Short mmCIF file of C-alpha atoms in Angstrom, two decimals:
data_model
loop_
_atom_site.label_atom_id
_atom_site.label_comp_id
_atom_site.label_asym_id
_atom_site.label_seq_id
_atom_site.Cartn_x
_atom_site.Cartn_y
_atom_site.Cartn_z
CA MET A 1 46.41 96.35 106.15
CA LEU A 2 43.34 95.03 103.73
CA THR A 3 42.54 91.55 102.55
CA VAL A 4 41.85 90.85 99.02
CA SER A 5 41.41 87.99 96.84
CA VAL A 6 43.69 87.09 93.50
CA LYS A 7 42.63 85.58 90.31
CA TRP A 8 45.57 84.05 88.14
CA GLN A 9 44.74 81.70 85.48
CA LYS A 10 42.52 79.29 86.86
CA GLU A 11 43.48 79.33 90.31
CA LEU A 12 41.72 81.92 93.08
CA PHE A 13 43.92 83.24 96.04
CA PRO A 14 41.72 84.23 98.67
CA LYS A 15 42.42 86.60 101.73
CA VAL A 16 45.62 87.88 100.27
CA GLU A 17 46.79 90.68 102.84
CA ILE A 18 48.27 93.76 101.50
CA ASP A 19 50.55 96.11 104.11
CA THR A 20 49.60 99.46 102.28
CA SER A 21 52.36 100.87 104.20
CA GLN A 22 54.55 99.03 102.24
CA PRO A 23 54.93 99.89 98.52
CA PRO A 24 52.73 97.58 95.88
CA TYR A 25 56.74 95.63 94.98
CA VAL A 26 56.25 93.59 98.47
CA PHE A 27 52.79 92.46 97.23
CA LYS A 28 53.91 91.71 94.45
CA CYS A 29 56.56 89.47 96.05
CA GLN A 30 54.13 87.77 97.88
CA LEU A 31 52.11 86.69 94.91
CA HIS A 32 55.85 85.61 93.44
CA ASP A 33 55.96 82.83 96.42
CA LEU A 34 52.40 82.04 95.58
CA THR A 35 52.25 81.68 91.97
CA GLY A 36 55.78 81.46 90.93
CA VAL A 37 55.29 84.73 88.69
CA PRO A 38 58.29 86.74 88.90
CA PRO A 39 57.48 90.42 90.34
CA GLU A 40 58.55 91.90 86.75
CA ARG A 41 56.40 89.65 84.45
CA GLN A 42 53.55 90.47 86.71
CA LYS A 43 50.78 92.50 85.49
CA ILE A 44 47.97 93.42 87.67
CA MET A 45 44.86 95.38 86.78
CA VAL A 46 43.73 98.06 89.33
CA LYS A 47 42.26 101.24 89.09
CA GLY A 48 43.60 103.32 86.13
CA GLY A 49 45.46 100.57 84.54
CA LEU A 50 48.46 98.87 85.77
CA LEU A 51 49.65 98.58 89.32
CA LYS A 52 53.29 99.85 89.63
CA ASP A 53 55.77 98.85 91.79
CA ASP A 54 56.06 102.23 93.42
CA ALA A 55 52.61 103.23 93.16
CA ASN A 56 50.74 104.96 96.35
CA TRP A 57 47.82 102.65 97.55
CA ALA A 58 45.99 105.45 98.86
CA THR A 59 45.64 106.62 95.47
CA LEU A 60 44.20 103.10 93.91
CA GLY A 61 41.55 102.79 95.32
CA VAL A 62 41.71 98.98 96.68
CA LYS A 63 38.98 98.06 98.76
CA GLU A 64 38.27 95.35 101.27
CA GLY A 65 37.30 92.01 99.78
CA GLN A 66 38.39 93.27 96.13
CA LYS A 67 39.02 90.78 93.38
CA LEU A 68 42.07 91.36 91.51
CA MET A 69 43.23 89.85 88.44
CA MET A 70 46.89 89.01 87.77
CA MET A 71 48.37 87.96 84.24
CA GLY A 72 51.79 86.42 83.69
CA THR A 73 53.74 83.23 83.70
CA ALA A 74 55.28 81.40 86.22
CA ASP A 75 58.85 80.25 86.34
CA GLU A 76 58.77 76.47 84.93
CA ILE A 77 61.05 73.53 84.89
CA VAL A 78 61.27 72.07 81.00
CA LYS A 79 60.75 68.35 81.45
CA THR A 80 63.38 66.57 79.56
CA PRO A 81 62.72 63.45 77.75
CA GLU A 82 63.70 59.84 79.04
CA LYS A 83 66.68 59.76 76.97
CA GLY A 84 68.83 62.63 76.46
CA PRO A 85 70.51 65.39 78.14
CA VAL A 86 69.79 66.47 81.53
CA PHE A 87 69.96 70.63 81.71
CA MET A 88 70.37 72.53 84.47
CA GLU A 89 66.68 73.96 84.76
CA ASP A 90 65.53 70.28 85.10
CA LEU A 91 67.45 69.47 88.18
CA PRO A 92 65.90 69.91 91.59
CA GLU A 93 66.61 73.32 93.41
CA GLU A 94 69.09 71.72 95.49
CA GLU A 95 71.23 70.44 92.68
CA GLN A 96 70.76 73.61 90.48
CA MET A 97 72.27 75.32 93.14
CA VAL A 98 75.40 72.97 93.27
CA ALA A 99 75.74 73.59 89.36
CA VAL A 100 75.15 77.60 89.30
CA GLY A 101 77.82 77.72 92.06
CA HIS A 102 76.26 79.83 94.53
CA THR A 103 73.41 80.26 96.46
CA ALA A 104 69.83 82.70 95.94
CA GLY A 105 69.63 86.24 95.93
CA LEU A 106 67.40 88.28 98.05
CA PHE A 107 64.67 90.36 96.65
CA ASN A 108 64.98 94.73 98.01
CA LEU A 109 61.88 94.99 99.91
CA GLY A 110 62.15 98.77 99.33
CA ASN A 111 65.56 100.30 100.35
CA THR A 112 66.86 97.05 101.77
CA CYS A 113 69.95 96.58 100.07
CA TYR A 114 71.71 97.55 103.54
CA MET A 115 70.34 94.49 105.14
CA ASN A 116 70.70 92.36 102.02
CA SER A 117 74.50 92.59 101.88
CA THR A 118 74.68 92.71 105.39
CA VAL A 119 72.55 89.09 105.32
CA GLN A 120 74.97 87.48 102.29
CA CYS A 121 77.89 88.36 104.05
CA LEU A 122 76.98 86.62 107.32
CA HIS A 123 75.06 83.80 105.77
CA SER A 124 78.68 82.85 104.41
CA VAL A 125 79.85 82.07 107.72
CA PRO A 126 79.47 77.89 107.75
CA GLU A 127 80.25 77.89 111.60
CA LEU A 128 76.87 80.63 111.98
CA LYS A 129 74.98 78.69 109.85
CA SER A 130 75.81 75.40 111.83
CA ALA A 131 75.29 77.62 115.65
CA LEU A 132 71.89 78.68 113.97
CA VAL A 133 70.58 75.10 112.85
CA SER A 134 71.08 74.08 116.74
CA TYR A 135 69.17 76.91 117.78
CA PRO A 136 65.76 75.80 119.98
CA SER A 137 62.56 76.90 118.47
CA GLN A 138 61.34 77.19 122.08
CA LYS A 139 62.49 80.86 123.56
CA SER A 140 64.67 80.22 126.55
CA SER A 141 63.09 82.57 129.86
CA ASP A 142 66.44 84.73 129.97
CA LEU A 143 65.87 86.06 126.26
CA ASP A 144 63.69 88.83 125.35
CA HIS A 145 60.82 87.61 122.52
CA THR A 146 61.99 89.72 119.85
CA SER A 147 65.50 88.86 120.05
CA HIS A 148 64.21 84.96 120.03
CA MET A 149 62.12 85.70 116.76
CA LEU A 150 65.03 87.78 115.09
CA THR A 151 67.36 84.73 115.78
CA ALA A 152 64.84 82.18 114.36
CA ALA A 153 64.20 84.69 111.63
CA THR A 154 67.63 84.28 110.48
CA ARG A 155 67.90 80.86 110.78
CA GLU A 156 64.80 80.16 108.47
CA LEU A 157 66.38 82.89 105.97
CA PHE A 158 69.65 81.46 105.74
CA ASN A 159 67.80 77.59 105.41
CA GLU A 160 65.98 79.71 102.46
CA LEU A 161 69.15 80.71 100.84
CA ASP A 162 70.71 77.39 101.00
CA LYS A 163 68.02 75.59 99.28
CA SER A 164 67.25 77.79 96.51
CA VAL A 165 68.45 79.24 93.28
CA LYS A 166 65.27 81.88 92.81
CA PRO A 167 65.64 85.07 94.68
CA VAL A 168 64.49 85.23 98.21
CA ALA A 169 61.91 87.78 99.71
CA PRO A 170 63.15 88.19 103.22
CA MET A 171 59.40 89.39 104.42
CA GLN A 172 59.67 87.63 108.02
CA PHE A 173 63.16 88.85 108.74
CA TRP A 174 62.34 92.24 107.55
CA MET A 175 59.36 92.47 109.56
CA VAL A 176 61.09 91.20 112.85
CA LEU A 177 64.19 93.30 112.28
CA ARG A 178 61.84 96.57 112.45
CA LYS A 179 60.27 95.28 115.09
CA LYS A 180 63.54 94.68 117.49
CA TYR A 181 65.07 97.63 116.05
CA PRO A 182 62.39 100.00 115.19
CA GLN A 183 65.08 102.45 113.70
CA PHE A 184 65.16 100.54 110.46
CA GLY A 185 61.47 101.00 109.97
CA GLN A 186 62.24 104.73 109.25
CA LEU A 187 59.64 106.30 106.81
CA HIS A 188 59.86 109.51 104.76
CA ASN A 189 57.19 110.00 102.99
CA GLY A 190 55.46 107.03 103.15
CA VAL A 191 58.76 105.05 102.09
CA TYR A 192 61.19 103.39 104.11
CA MET A 193 64.14 105.12 104.10
CA GLN A 194 67.78 103.43 103.01
CA GLN A 195 69.58 102.42 106.33
CA ASP A 196 73.65 102.18 107.49
CA ALA A 197 74.69 98.88 106.78
CA GLU A 198 77.48 98.97 109.48
CA GLU A 199 74.99 99.73 112.09
CA CYS A 200 72.46 96.69 110.56
CA TRP A 201 75.80 94.18 110.56
CA THR A 202 76.71 95.25 114.54
CA GLN A 203 72.72 95.38 115.66
CA LEU A 204 72.41 91.14 114.05
CA LEU A 205 75.44 90.32 115.47
CA TYR A 206 74.47 91.62 118.84
CA THR A 207 71.44 90.22 119.23
CA LEU A 208 72.86 86.92 117.83
CA SER A 209 75.44 86.88 120.74
CA GLN A 210 72.29 87.51 122.91
CA SER A 211 70.76 84.24 121.76
CA LEU A 212 73.36 82.01 120.97
CA ARG A 213 75.01 82.20 124.44
CA SER A 214 71.55 81.74 126.66
CA PRO A 215 72.10 78.96 129.13
CA SER A 216 69.62 76.96 127.59
CA PHE A 217 71.53 76.85 124.32
CA ARG A 218 75.53 75.79 123.90
CA TYR A 219 76.82 75.30 120.67
CA SER A 220 79.82 72.88 120.85
CA GLU A 221 82.37 73.80 123.33
CA ASN A 222 82.19 77.60 123.43
CA PRO A 223 79.36 78.96 125.27
CA ASP A 224 79.65 82.27 123.37
CA THR A 225 79.23 81.51 119.53
CA ILE A 226 79.80 85.01 118.30
CA LYS A 227 82.16 86.28 120.37
CA ALA A 228 84.31 83.09 119.54
CA LEU A 229 83.82 83.55 115.54
CA PHE A 230 83.87 87.54 115.56
CA GLY A 231 85.53 88.91 118.89
CA ILE A 232 88.90 90.36 119.00
CA GLU A 233 89.70 91.28 122.54
CA LEU A 234 92.17 94.45 122.89
CA VAL A 235 94.16 95.40 125.23
CA SER A 236 95.21 99.00 125.81
CA ARG A 237 97.34 101.26 127.14
CA VAL A 238 95.85 104.40 128.90
CA HIS A 239 98.40 107.05 129.54
CA CYS A 240 98.35 110.93 129.97
CA GLN A 241 101.57 112.95 129.31
CA GLU A 242 100.64 115.85 131.61
CA SER A 243 100.49 113.83 134.96
CA GLY A 244 101.76 111.00 134.59
CA GLU A 245 98.78 108.28 134.81
CA GLU A 246 98.94 105.28 133.26
CA SER A 247 96.53 102.29 133.31
CA SER A 248 95.60 99.15 131.32
CA GLU A 249 92.23 98.03 130.10
CA THR A 250 90.68 95.07 128.18
CA GLU A 251 87.69 94.95 125.89
CA SER A 252 86.24 93.18 123.27
CA VAL A 253 85.17 94.14 119.96
CA TYR A 254 83.31 92.72 117.13
CA SER A 255 85.40 94.82 114.35
CA LEU A 256 88.42 96.61 114.02
CA LYS A 257 88.55 100.42 112.35
CA CYS A 258 90.36 101.80 109.50
CA HIS A 259 90.25 105.44 110.46
CA ILE A 260 90.79 107.31 107.17
CA SER A 261 92.90 110.41 106.54
CA GLN A 262 94.83 112.36 104.30
CA GLU A 263 97.94 109.94 105.53
CA VAL A 264 96.13 106.74 105.18
CA ASN A 265 96.40 105.09 101.61
CA HIS A 266 96.43 101.55 102.44
CA LEU A 267 94.30 99.37 105.03
CA HIS A 268 97.17 98.72 107.36
CA GLU A 269 97.98 102.43 107.81
CA GLY A 270 94.48 102.65 108.57
CA LEU A 271 94.07 99.93 110.86
CA LYS A 272 97.27 101.36 112.95
CA HIS A 273 95.65 104.91 113.10
CA GLY A 274 92.24 103.05 114.20
CA LEU A 275 94.43 101.21 117.37
CA LYS A 276 95.48 104.58 118.83
CA SER A 277 92.75 107.42 120.32
CA GLU A 278 92.68 110.37 122.23
CA LEU A 279 90.41 110.43 124.94
CA GLU A 280 89.45 113.37 127.73
CA LYS A 281 88.67 112.43 131.13
CA ALA A 282 88.81 113.44 134.71
CA SER A 283 92.17 112.87 136.24
CA PRO A 284 92.68 112.06 140.05
CA CYS A 285 96.02 113.56 140.03
CA LEU A 286 95.02 117.25 138.31
CA GLY A 287 91.78 117.40 139.96
CA ARG A 288 90.63 118.42 136.19
CA SER A 289 89.74 117.12 133.14
CA ALA A 290 93.01 116.01 130.88
CA ILE A 291 93.99 114.35 127.41
CA TYR A 292 94.72 110.81 127.47
CA LEU A 293 96.24 108.49 125.00
CA LYS A 294 95.08 105.39 124.07
CA GLU A 295 96.97 102.92 122.27
CA SER A 296 95.90 99.49 122.23
CA ARG A 297 96.76 95.65 120.94
CA ILE A 298 95.30 92.51 119.60
CA ASN A 299 95.49 89.96 122.63
CA ALA A 300 93.17 87.49 121.06
CA LEU A 301 92.11 86.55 117.66
CA PRO A 302 88.56 85.33 116.27
CA ARG A 303 87.81 82.82 113.50
CA TYR A 304 86.44 85.61 111.32
CA LEU A 305 88.02 89.38 111.49
CA THR A 306 85.77 91.96 110.33
CA VAL A 307 87.25 95.13 109.29
CA GLN A 308 85.05 98.40 109.13
CA PHE A 309 86.40 101.14 106.71
CA VAL A 310 85.18 104.69 108.74
CA ARG A 311 84.20 106.55 105.56
CA PHE A 312 81.22 107.89 107.34
CA PHE A 313 80.96 110.85 109.81
CA TRP A 314 77.92 113.22 110.45
CA LYS A 315 78.28 117.00 108.42
CA ARG A 316 76.50 119.50 110.54
CA GLU A 317 75.89 121.91 107.39
CA SER A 318 73.90 119.01 105.54
CA ASN A 319 72.46 117.43 108.81
CA GLN A 320 73.21 113.82 107.38
CA LYS A 321 75.99 111.17 107.45
CA ALA A 322 78.70 112.74 104.87
CA LYS A 323 81.05 110.05 103.11
CA ILE A 324 84.71 110.09 102.43
CA LEU A 325 85.51 109.16 99.12
CA ARG A 326 89.66 108.55 99.38
CA LYS A 327 91.04 105.88 98.16
CA VAL A 328 92.06 103.10 100.39
CA ASP A 329 93.83 99.97 98.98
CA TYR A 330 93.11 96.67 100.69
CA PRO A 331 94.62 93.18 100.47
CA LEU A 332 93.30 89.54 99.48
CA GLN A 333 95.80 88.36 102.27
CA LEU A 334 95.71 90.11 105.57
CA ASP A 335 98.78 90.04 108.36
CA VAL A 336 98.18 91.40 111.70
CA TYR A 337 100.79 89.83 113.75
CA ASP A 338 102.06 93.68 113.75
CA PHE A 339 99.16 94.77 115.58
CA CYS A 340 99.01 92.02 118.38
CA SER A 341 100.39 92.34 121.61
CA ASP A 342 103.93 90.74 122.85
CA ASP A 343 102.06 88.09 124.33
CA LEU A 344 100.15 86.84 121.31
CA CYS A 345 103.28 87.31 118.81
CA LYS A 346 104.86 84.48 120.78
CA LYS A 347 102.15 82.17 120.54
CA LEU A 348 101.60 82.96 117.00
CA GLU A 349 105.49 82.49 116.14
CA ALA A 350 105.52 78.71 116.34
CA PRO A 351 102.24 78.43 114.06
CA ARG A 352 103.58 81.07 111.23
CA GLN A 353 106.87 79.19 111.40
CA ILE A 354 105.29 75.88 110.26
CA LEU A 355 102.80 77.97 107.70
CA ARG A 356 106.09 79.43 106.08
CA ASP A 357 107.60 75.85 105.93
CA GLU A 358 104.54 74.71 104.35
CA GLU A 359 104.84 77.46 101.54
CA GLY A 360 108.70 77.11 101.26
CA LYS A 361 107.81 72.99 100.27
CA LYS A 362 105.29 74.73 98.05
CA ALA A 363 107.84 76.84 96.15
CA GLY A 364 110.18 73.97 96.12
CA LEU A 365 112.73 75.10 98.90
CA LYS A 366 113.85 72.91 101.89
CA ALA A 367 111.67 73.70 105.65
CA LYS A 368 113.57 74.66 108.45
CA GLU A 369 113.96 72.06 111.13
CA LYS A 370 111.11 72.26 114.08
CA THR A 371 112.26 73.94 117.41
CA SER A 372 112.08 71.82 120.18
CA GLY A 373 109.63 73.02 123.17
CA SER A 374 107.63 75.30 121.61
CA LYS A 375 105.03 73.49 121.23
CA ASP A 376 104.42 73.45 125.05
CA ASN A 377 104.25 77.60 124.79
CA ASP A 378 101.74 77.40 122.09
CA VAL A 379 98.29 79.11 122.81
CA LYS A 380 95.80 76.25 121.48
CA MET A 381 93.95 77.67 118.75
CA THR A 382 90.33 76.33 116.91
CA ASP A 383 89.85 73.56 114.24
CA VAL A 384 89.20 74.45 110.69
CA GLU A 385 85.70 73.64 111.05
CA ARG A 386 85.09 75.26 114.59
CA PRO A 387 84.80 78.47 116.19
CA SER A 388 87.30 79.46 118.44
CA ASN A 389 86.89 81.04 121.98
CA GLU A 390 88.95 84.20 122.86
CA SER A 391 91.71 82.33 124.32
CA GLY A 392 92.28 80.36 120.94
CA GLU A 393 91.06 76.86 122.37
CA SER A 394 89.37 74.40 120.21
CA SER A 395 88.20 71.19 119.74
CA LYS A 396 89.78 68.26 117.84
CA PRO A 397 89.21 67.94 114.76
CA THR A 398 87.90 64.53 112.85
CA SER A 399 90.00 62.57 110.43
CA LYS A 400 88.17 61.49 107.54
CA GLU A 401 87.01 58.40 108.78
CA GLY A 402 85.06 60.50 112.05
CA GLY A 403 87.19 59.95 114.66
CA PRO A 404 89.51 62.52 116.29
CA THR A 405 92.87 63.20 115.36
CA ASP A 406 96.20 64.19 118.01
CA LYS A 407 96.68 67.59 116.18
CA LYS A 408 94.67 70.89 116.55
CA SER A 409 94.39 73.88 114.28
CA HIS A 410 96.26 77.12 115.67
CA LEU A 411 95.42 80.47 114.11
CA THR A 412 98.50 82.14 112.28
CA GLY A 413 97.58 85.91 112.54
CA ILE A 414 97.21 85.57 108.67
CA TYR A 415 93.67 85.91 107.14
CA ASP A 416 92.18 85.49 103.86
CA LEU A 417 89.43 87.66 102.25
CA VAL A 418 86.06 85.96 101.93
CA ALA A 419 83.61 88.99 102.17
CA VAL A 420 83.27 92.73 100.85
CA LEU A 421 80.39 94.78 101.83
CA THR A 422 80.53 97.91 99.68
CA HIS A 423 78.68 101.28 99.33
CA LYS A 424 77.87 103.32 96.04
CA GLY A 425 77.08 107.10 96.67
CA ARG A 426 77.79 110.09 98.96
CA SER A 427 75.58 109.20 101.76
CA ALA A 428 75.40 106.29 104.42
CA ASP A 429 71.31 107.05 104.32
CA SER A 430 71.33 107.11 100.54
CA GLY A 431 73.13 105.33 97.59
CA HIS A 432 73.43 101.65 97.32
CA TYR A 433 74.78 98.74 99.29
CA VAL A 434 76.34 95.41 97.26
CA ALA A 435 77.70 91.66 98.86
CA TRP A 436 80.50 90.33 96.97
CA VAL A 437 81.33 86.96 98.58
CA LYS A 438 83.76 84.30 97.79
CA GLN A 439 82.03 80.80 97.41
CA GLU A 440 83.73 77.81 99.05
CA SER A 441 84.88 76.69 95.32
CA GLY A 442 86.68 80.03 95.31
CA LYS A 443 84.82 81.81 92.91
CA TRP A 444 83.59 85.08 94.11
CA ILE A 445 79.91 86.16 93.43
CA GLU A 446 78.47 89.86 93.42
CA PHE A 447 75.26 89.86 95.45
CA ASP A 448 73.06 92.71 94.10
CA ASP A 449 70.23 91.89 95.59
CA ASP A 450 68.24 89.60 93.41
CA ASN A 451 71.05 89.52 91.06
CA PRO A 452 73.97 87.29 91.94
CA VAL A 453 76.81 87.74 89.10
CA PRO A 454 79.83 86.05 89.13
CA GLN A 455 83.11 88.27 89.38
CA ARG A 456 87.06 87.99 88.99
CA GLU A 457 88.91 87.93 91.79
CA GLU A 458 91.82 90.58 90.64
CA ASP A 459 88.47 92.61 90.31
CA ILE A 460 87.62 92.76 94.53
CA THR A 461 90.52 94.62 95.27
CA LYS A 462 89.50 97.57 92.92
CA LEU A 463 86.39 98.38 95.56
CA SER A 464 88.95 100.66 97.32
CA GLY A 465 87.06 103.91 96.54
CA GLY A 466 88.42 107.29 94.90
CA GLY A 467 85.36 107.83 93.14
CA ASP A 468 81.41 107.44 92.87
CA TRP A 469 82.18 103.70 92.27
CA HIS A 470 81.30 100.78 94.83
CA MET A 471 83.83 100.79 97.38
CA ALA A 472 84.52 98.91 100.72
CA TYR A 473 82.93 99.67 103.68
CA ILE A 474 82.85 96.29 105.93
CA CYS A 475 85.66 93.44 104.72
CA MET A 476 85.19 90.19 106.19
CA TYR A 477 88.74 88.02 106.73
CA LYS A 478 88.82 83.93 107.34
CA ALA A 479 91.55 82.99 109.45
CA ARG A 480 94.39 80.67 108.02
CA THR A 481 95.50 77.85 110.27
CA VAL A 482 98.07 74.89 110.52
CA PRO A 483 97.56 72.03 112.21
CA MET A 484 100.03 71.13 115.26
#
């Protein structure tokens, strides 16, 4: 770590730290925060010429206490006349964000697109942001320090994204993520390596699940916020055909797996394959190992349903994660009723009938009469603005006046696509990750690191694979609910 001073125009910035283990682009991001000059406009004089983004600090000869000269023009908001049109650039950043229709992008700090795309997808969940806002700054005694720091860094990064239209450098978050999970700090020839976005997603959710269910933290009526938002309860039948043994087990997961084979052309088929598996374990009856068939059904649904396309597998010949490029179509609207247990199907029947009636009314059709007595058999599901727990019970929604209403929102088993994390390339540990996120306005934004670009909805489902273009790796769906 070196400390230098930087002169820019008439200003002098003393004691600017340089982490020589990171590329110069990260240093430029620091100067962007200090001066407002974007990295691509910065001209920094060093030995041998201008400082390049990917230069090696060891060959530049920068010394402790050295003064560096920087040239470049900062982004400025042009002042408008006292009377005249108000341009978007003249508005405060919060108002600019509303006008633009999306939040800020994230600078790539050196192969950190896997992290950026994960953050942008999870940042689109308002209930998660609300939980993080309520997270205390003081660490609880039952939580380890790095988990607390990562949770606090996530909260601060989400806050920065919400308040800015200019790209944000997620330096603090990245440093704490590497400290909590050292595998994300792997170096190759002095450069941080690309990582698997699904691993980043899983590890971040695991940390948040620990922090947001700490005894010293309670969000609304849900003691386990992450499980309530993303947790899927599976009930499984484990059967050995050879011995006739049969048992059942229950587990909670944060995503469904879409297994890809020659028979899989659509997400629905891949999910069906993913809920069946074979495992080898000791058989008490046979006194040796035997093959068991495990068949799982969904027994409780979350507010946000995450689906992972199992596109990567370990290839021994090349000693890396190889990629399955096969095209697998996925819908904008996903119905998981066929994958649910009998008990859950019964609980979903009444809400699904109400949803069909509402859609029928919109189509000009006469709704069916409500069946009596169905309300008593229904599971109480989540409020539209609050996460559900695994049993589906929720707090009462509020009316426009702010008071509680007599109706609660119930899950239907039908979900709408709200985010897609894609990968472009042939290996999970190389290539490029991008987030495609649906905004509250209904518009889709492609977050390619620091460059958010509007996209058409009809183009989102084209990210299904079949070539070297971006293809869906993780899809996040939001539950469609009805009041009852």
